[in-house]
Amino acid sequence: MTSGAASPLPDAHDMPWPESGQWCVYLIECINGAWYAGISNALAARYAAHAAGRGARYTRANPPRRLLGWRPYPDRASASRAEAAIKKLPKGQKMAFLRADDGAGKKS
């Protein structure tokens, strides 16, 4: 498995963070129970911004409870396409998307 989604609902502190500069799609569980998907190439800093109320508009209104997982991608374009795809999925399929090992996010 290539993502940080090691268990069904891990906590941000229980998983490795991607290397700085590594593009990834990530999922955050918000305090309202919703799951927020985004992309970043500095996930630790981006998560900290969400937690501090300086992230996306949605997470300013619904602060993060925990990081659910992330999946690496080789570049911003592929991460953006994956973000669009994961946002279209039902909640129950989003974790499976992060865990998928189809090579889409692997560096060669």
Short mmCIF file of N, CA and C in Angstrom, two decimals:
data_model
loop_
_atom_site.label_atom_id
_atom_site.label_comp_id
_atom_site.label_asym_id
_atom_site.label_seq_id
_atom_site.Cartn_x
_atom_site.Cartn_y
_atom_site.Cartn_z
N MET A 1 0.86 -1.16 0.00
CA MET A 1 0.00 0.00 0.00
C MET A 1 0.90 1.22 0.00
N THR A 2 0.53 2.24 -0.74
CA THR A 2 1.37 3.41 -0.88
C THR A 2 0.87 4.63 -0.14
N SER A 3 -0.30 4.57 0.44
CA SER A 3 -0.85 5.77 1.08
C SER A 3 -0.66 5.72 2.58
N GLY A 4 -1.03 6.83 3.22
CA GLY A 4 -0.98 6.92 4.66
C GLY A 4 -2.24 6.35 5.29
N ALA A 5 -3.11 5.75 4.54
CA ALA A 5 -4.37 5.22 5.06
C ALA A 5 -4.17 3.77 5.49
N ALA A 6 -3.51 3.58 6.62
CA ALA A 6 -3.15 2.25 7.06
C ALA A 6 -4.30 1.50 7.72
N SER A 7 -5.24 2.19 8.34
CA SER A 7 -6.38 1.55 8.98
C SER A 7 -7.65 2.31 8.60
N PRO A 8 -8.81 1.76 8.88
CA PRO A 8 -10.05 2.40 8.42
C PRO A 8 -10.19 3.86 8.83
N LEU A 9 -9.95 4.20 10.08
CA LEU A 9 -10.08 5.59 10.51
C LEU A 9 -8.89 5.96 11.40
N PRO A 10 -7.71 6.10 10.81
CA PRO A 10 -6.54 6.45 11.60
C PRO A 10 -6.60 7.90 12.05
N ASP A 11 -5.78 8.22 13.00
CA ASP A 11 -5.62 9.59 13.44
C ASP A 11 -4.35 10.13 12.79
N ALA A 12 -4.30 11.43 12.58
CA ALA A 12 -3.16 12.07 11.93
C ALA A 12 -1.84 11.69 12.61
N HIS A 13 -1.87 11.49 13.90
CA HIS A 13 -0.64 11.20 14.63
C HIS A 13 -0.23 9.74 14.51
N ASP A 14 -1.08 8.90 13.96
CA ASP A 14 -0.81 7.47 13.85
C ASP A 14 -0.28 7.07 12.48
N MET A 15 -0.02 8.01 11.61
CA MET A 15 0.41 7.66 10.26
C MET A 15 1.59 8.52 9.84
N PRO A 16 2.38 8.01 8.93
CA PRO A 16 3.49 8.84 8.42
C PRO A 16 2.94 9.94 7.51
N TRP A 17 3.62 11.06 7.50
CA TRP A 17 3.25 12.15 6.60
C TRP A 17 4.05 11.99 5.31
N PRO A 18 3.49 12.43 4.18
CA PRO A 18 4.27 12.36 2.94
C PRO A 18 5.46 13.32 3.03
N GLU A 19 6.47 13.04 2.23
CA GLU A 19 7.62 13.93 2.17
C GLU A 19 7.19 15.28 1.64
N SER A 20 7.82 16.34 2.12
CA SER A 20 7.52 17.68 1.61
C SER A 20 7.81 17.70 0.12
N GLY A 21 6.93 18.30 -0.63
CA GLY A 21 7.07 18.34 -2.08
C GLY A 21 6.30 17.24 -2.80
N GLN A 22 5.90 16.19 -2.07
CA GLN A 22 5.14 15.08 -2.65
C GLN A 22 3.68 15.48 -2.76
N TRP A 23 3.14 15.54 -3.96
CA TRP A 23 1.72 15.85 -4.14
C TRP A 23 0.90 14.68 -3.64
N CYS A 24 -0.20 15.00 -2.98
CA CYS A 24 -1.09 13.95 -2.50
C CYS A 24 -2.52 14.46 -2.41
N VAL A 25 -3.44 13.51 -2.43
CA VAL A 25 -4.85 13.75 -2.14
C VAL A 25 -5.03 13.30 -0.70
N TYR A 26 -5.77 14.08 0.09
CA TYR A 26 -5.97 13.72 1.48
C TYR A 26 -7.45 13.84 1.85
N LEU A 27 -7.81 13.13 2.91
CA LEU A 27 -9.17 13.18 3.45
C LEU A 27 -9.09 13.58 4.92
N ILE A 28 -9.92 14.53 5.29
CA ILE A 28 -10.03 14.98 6.67
C ILE A 28 -11.46 14.72 7.14
N GLU A 29 -11.59 14.20 8.35
CA GLU A 29 -12.91 14.11 8.98
C GLU A 29 -13.11 15.41 9.75
N CYS A 30 -14.20 16.10 9.48
CA CYS A 30 -14.51 17.36 10.14
C CYS A 30 -15.38 17.12 11.37
N ILE A 31 -15.48 18.14 12.22
CA ILE A 31 -16.24 17.97 13.46
C ILE A 31 -17.72 17.70 13.23
N ASN A 32 -18.22 18.07 12.05
CA ASN A 32 -19.63 17.79 11.74
C ASN A 32 -19.83 16.39 11.17
N GLY A 33 -18.75 15.61 11.06
CA GLY A 33 -18.84 14.24 10.55
C GLY A 33 -18.60 14.12 9.06
N ALA A 34 -18.58 15.24 8.36
CA ALA A 34 -18.32 15.21 6.91
C ALA A 34 -16.85 14.94 6.65
N TRP A 35 -16.56 14.44 5.45
CA TRP A 35 -15.19 14.19 5.03
C TRP A 35 -14.83 15.22 3.97
N TYR A 36 -13.73 15.92 4.18
CA TYR A 36 -13.23 16.95 3.26
C TYR A 36 -12.04 16.38 2.50
N ALA A 37 -12.05 16.51 1.18
CA ALA A 37 -10.94 16.06 0.34
C ALA A 37 -10.20 17.27 -0.21
N GLY A 38 -8.89 17.17 -0.27
CA GLY A 38 -8.08 18.24 -0.83
C GLY A 38 -6.78 17.68 -1.37
N ILE A 39 -5.95 18.57 -1.94
CA ILE A 39 -4.63 18.18 -2.42
C ILE A 39 -3.61 19.13 -1.79
N SER A 40 -2.39 18.64 -1.70
CA SER A 40 -1.30 19.46 -1.17
C SER A 40 0.03 18.83 -1.52
N ASN A 41 1.08 19.65 -1.53
CA ASN A 41 2.43 19.12 -1.64
C ASN A 41 3.21 19.41 -0.35
N ALA A 42 2.49 19.82 0.68
CA ALA A 42 3.04 20.03 2.01
C ALA A 42 1.92 19.71 3.01
N LEU A 43 1.60 18.42 3.13
CA LEU A 43 0.41 18.01 3.86
C LEU A 43 0.44 18.41 5.34
N ALA A 44 1.55 18.26 6.00
CA ALA A 44 1.59 18.61 7.43
C ALA A 44 1.25 20.08 7.62
N ALA A 45 1.81 20.95 6.79
CA ALA A 45 1.53 22.38 6.89
C ALA A 45 0.08 22.68 6.50
N ARG A 46 -0.43 21.99 5.50
CA ARG A 46 -1.80 22.23 5.07
C ARG A 46 -2.79 21.79 6.15
N TYR A 47 -2.53 20.64 6.75
CA TYR A 47 -3.41 20.18 7.83
C TYR A 47 -3.37 21.16 9.00
N ALA A 48 -2.19 21.64 9.34
CA ALA A 48 -2.06 22.62 10.41
C ALA A 48 -2.85 23.89 10.08
N ALA A 49 -2.84 24.31 8.82
CA ALA A 49 -3.61 25.48 8.41
C ALA A 49 -5.11 25.22 8.57
N HIS A 50 -5.56 24.04 8.16
CA HIS A 50 -6.98 23.69 8.36
C HIS A 50 -7.32 23.74 9.85
N ALA A 51 -6.48 23.14 10.68
CA ALA A 51 -6.74 23.07 12.12
C ALA A 51 -6.74 24.46 12.77
N ALA A 52 -5.95 25.38 12.23
CA ALA A 52 -5.85 26.73 12.79
C ALA A 52 -6.91 27.68 12.23
N GLY A 53 -7.77 27.17 11.34
CA GLY A 53 -8.81 28.02 10.76
C GLY A 53 -8.34 28.87 9.60
N ARG A 54 -7.19 28.51 9.02
CA ARG A 54 -6.66 29.25 7.87
C ARG A 54 -6.69 28.40 6.59
N GLY A 55 -7.41 27.30 6.63
CA GLY A 55 -7.48 26.43 5.47
C GLY A 55 -8.62 26.83 4.55
N ALA A 56 -9.22 25.87 3.95
CA ALA A 56 -10.33 26.10 3.03
C ALA A 56 -11.54 26.67 3.77
N ARG A 57 -12.38 27.32 3.04
CA ARG A 57 -13.60 27.90 3.61
C ARG A 57 -14.41 26.84 4.36
N TYR A 58 -14.52 25.65 3.78
CA TYR A 58 -15.31 24.59 4.41
C TYR A 58 -14.74 24.22 5.77
N THR A 59 -13.41 24.05 5.85
CA THR A 59 -12.82 23.63 7.13
C THR A 59 -12.71 24.79 8.12
N ARG A 60 -12.84 26.02 7.65
CA ARG A 60 -12.94 27.14 8.62
C ARG A 60 -14.27 27.05 9.36
N ALA A 61 -15.32 26.66 8.66
CA ALA A 61 -16.64 26.53 9.27
C ALA A 61 -16.81 25.19 9.99
N ASN A 62 -16.09 24.17 9.53
CA ASN A 62 -16.17 22.81 10.07
C ASN A 62 -14.77 22.31 10.32
N PRO A 63 -14.15 22.69 11.42
CA PRO A 63 -12.75 22.34 11.67
C PRO A 63 -12.49 20.84 11.62
N PRO A 64 -11.26 20.48 11.30
CA PRO A 64 -10.92 19.05 11.22
C PRO A 64 -10.90 18.38 12.58
N ARG A 65 -11.35 17.14 12.59
CA ARG A 65 -11.25 16.29 13.77
C ARG A 65 -9.98 15.45 13.67
N ARG A 66 -9.75 14.92 12.46
CA ARG A 66 -8.55 14.09 12.24
C ARG A 66 -8.31 13.90 10.75
N LEU A 67 -7.08 13.57 10.44
CA LEU A 67 -6.70 13.20 9.09
C LEU A 67 -7.04 11.74 8.91
N LEU A 68 -7.82 11.42 7.89
CA LEU A 68 -8.21 10.03 7.65
C LEU A 68 -7.18 9.28 6.83
N GLY A 69 -6.52 9.96 5.91
CA GLY A 69 -5.52 9.31 5.08
C GLY A 69 -5.13 10.17 3.91
N TRP A 70 -4.15 9.67 3.16
CA TRP A 70 -3.68 10.38 1.98
C TRP A 70 -3.13 9.37 0.99
N ARG A 71 -3.01 9.82 -0.24
CA ARG A 71 -2.47 8.98 -1.31
C ARG A 71 -1.56 9.83 -2.18
N PRO A 72 -0.35 9.37 -2.45
CA PRO A 72 0.61 10.17 -3.22
C PRO A 72 0.32 10.18 -4.72
N TYR A 73 0.73 11.25 -5.37
CA TYR A 73 0.63 11.39 -6.81
C TYR A 73 1.91 12.05 -7.32
N PRO A 74 2.28 11.77 -8.55
CA PRO A 74 3.57 12.28 -9.07
C PRO A 74 3.58 13.78 -9.38
N ASP A 75 2.41 14.38 -9.57
CA ASP A 75 2.39 15.80 -9.92
C ASP A 75 1.04 16.41 -9.56
N ARG A 76 0.97 17.73 -9.64
CA ARG A 76 -0.25 18.44 -9.25
C ARG A 76 -1.44 18.06 -10.13
N ALA A 77 -1.20 17.92 -11.43
CA ALA A 77 -2.30 17.62 -12.34
C ALA A 77 -2.97 16.29 -11.99
N SER A 78 -2.18 15.26 -11.74
CA SER A 78 -2.77 13.96 -11.41
C SER A 78 -3.45 14.01 -10.03
N ALA A 79 -2.89 14.77 -9.09
CA ALA A 79 -3.53 14.92 -7.78
C ALA A 79 -4.87 15.65 -7.93
N SER A 80 -4.92 16.66 -8.78
CA SER A 80 -6.18 17.40 -9.00
C SER A 80 -7.24 16.50 -9.63
N ARG A 81 -6.84 15.67 -10.58
CA ARG A 81 -7.80 14.74 -11.19
C ARG A 81 -8.33 13.74 -10.16
N ALA A 82 -7.42 13.26 -9.31
CA ALA A 82 -7.83 12.32 -8.26
C ALA A 82 -8.75 12.99 -7.25
N GLU A 83 -8.47 14.24 -6.91
CA GLU A 83 -9.34 14.98 -5.99
C GLU A 83 -10.75 15.10 -6.57
N ALA A 84 -10.84 15.43 -7.84
CA ALA A 84 -12.15 15.53 -8.48
C ALA A 84 -12.87 14.19 -8.45
N ALA A 85 -12.13 13.10 -8.67
CA ALA A 85 -12.73 11.77 -8.67
C ALA A 85 -13.21 11.37 -7.28
N ILE A 86 -12.40 11.63 -6.26
CA ILE A 86 -12.78 11.21 -4.90
C ILE A 86 -13.97 12.01 -4.39
N LYS A 87 -14.09 13.26 -4.81
CA LYS A 87 -15.22 14.09 -4.38
C LYS A 87 -16.54 13.59 -4.96
N LYS A 88 -16.50 12.84 -6.04
CA LYS A 88 -17.71 12.30 -6.66
C LYS A 88 -18.17 10.99 -6.03
N LEU A 89 -17.29 10.36 -5.24
CA LEU A 89 -17.60 9.06 -4.66
C LEU A 89 -18.49 9.18 -3.43
N PRO A 90 -19.30 8.15 -3.18
CA PRO A 90 -20.02 8.10 -1.90
C PRO A 90 -19.01 7.96 -0.76
N LYS A 91 -19.37 8.43 0.39
CA LYS A 91 -18.48 8.43 1.55
C LYS A 91 -17.87 7.04 1.79
N GLY A 92 -18.67 6.01 1.66
CA GLY A 92 -18.20 4.65 1.92
C GLY A 92 -17.11 4.16 0.98
N GLN A 93 -16.94 4.79 -0.16
CA GLN A 93 -15.93 4.35 -1.12
C GLN A 93 -14.67 5.20 -1.09
N LYS A 94 -14.67 6.27 -0.33
CA LYS A 94 -13.52 7.18 -0.35
C LYS A 94 -12.26 6.57 0.26
N MET A 95 -12.39 5.83 1.35
CA MET A 95 -11.21 5.20 1.95
C MET A 95 -10.63 4.14 1.02
N ALA A 96 -11.49 3.39 0.34
CA ALA A 96 -11.01 2.40 -0.62
C ALA A 96 -10.23 3.07 -1.74
N PHE A 97 -10.68 4.25 -2.16
CA PHE A 97 -9.98 5.00 -3.19
C PHE A 97 -8.57 5.35 -2.71
N LEU A 98 -8.44 5.78 -1.47
CA LEU A 98 -7.12 6.11 -0.95
C LEU A 98 -6.22 4.90 -0.89
N ARG A 99 -6.80 3.74 -0.58
CA ARG A 99 -6.00 2.51 -0.43
C ARG A 99 -5.68 1.83 -1.75
N ALA A 100 -6.39 2.18 -2.81
CA ALA A 100 -6.20 1.50 -4.09
C ALA A 100 -4.74 1.53 -4.49
N ASP A 101 -4.24 0.40 -4.93
CA ASP A 101 -2.84 0.29 -5.32
C ASP A 101 -2.78 -0.02 -6.82
N ASP A 102 -3.30 0.93 -7.61
CA ASP A 102 -3.33 0.71 -9.05
C ASP A 102 -2.16 1.37 -9.77
N GLY A 103 -1.23 1.94 -9.02
CA GLY A 103 -0.07 2.56 -9.63
C GLY A 103 -0.28 4.02 -9.98
N ALA A 104 -1.48 4.55 -9.83
CA ALA A 104 -1.75 5.92 -10.23
C ALA A 104 -0.92 6.94 -9.47
N GLY A 105 -0.66 6.67 -8.21
CA GLY A 105 0.07 7.63 -7.41
C GLY A 105 1.53 7.26 -7.19
N LYS A 106 1.97 6.18 -7.77
CA LYS A 106 3.35 5.73 -7.54
C LYS A 106 4.34 6.49 -8.39
N LYS A 107 5.47 6.77 -7.78
CA LYS A 107 6.58 7.33 -8.55
C LYS A 107 7.36 6.16 -9.14
N SER A 108 7.87 6.36 -10.32
CA SER A 108 8.64 5.26 -10.91
C SER A 108 10.10 5.43 -10.65
#
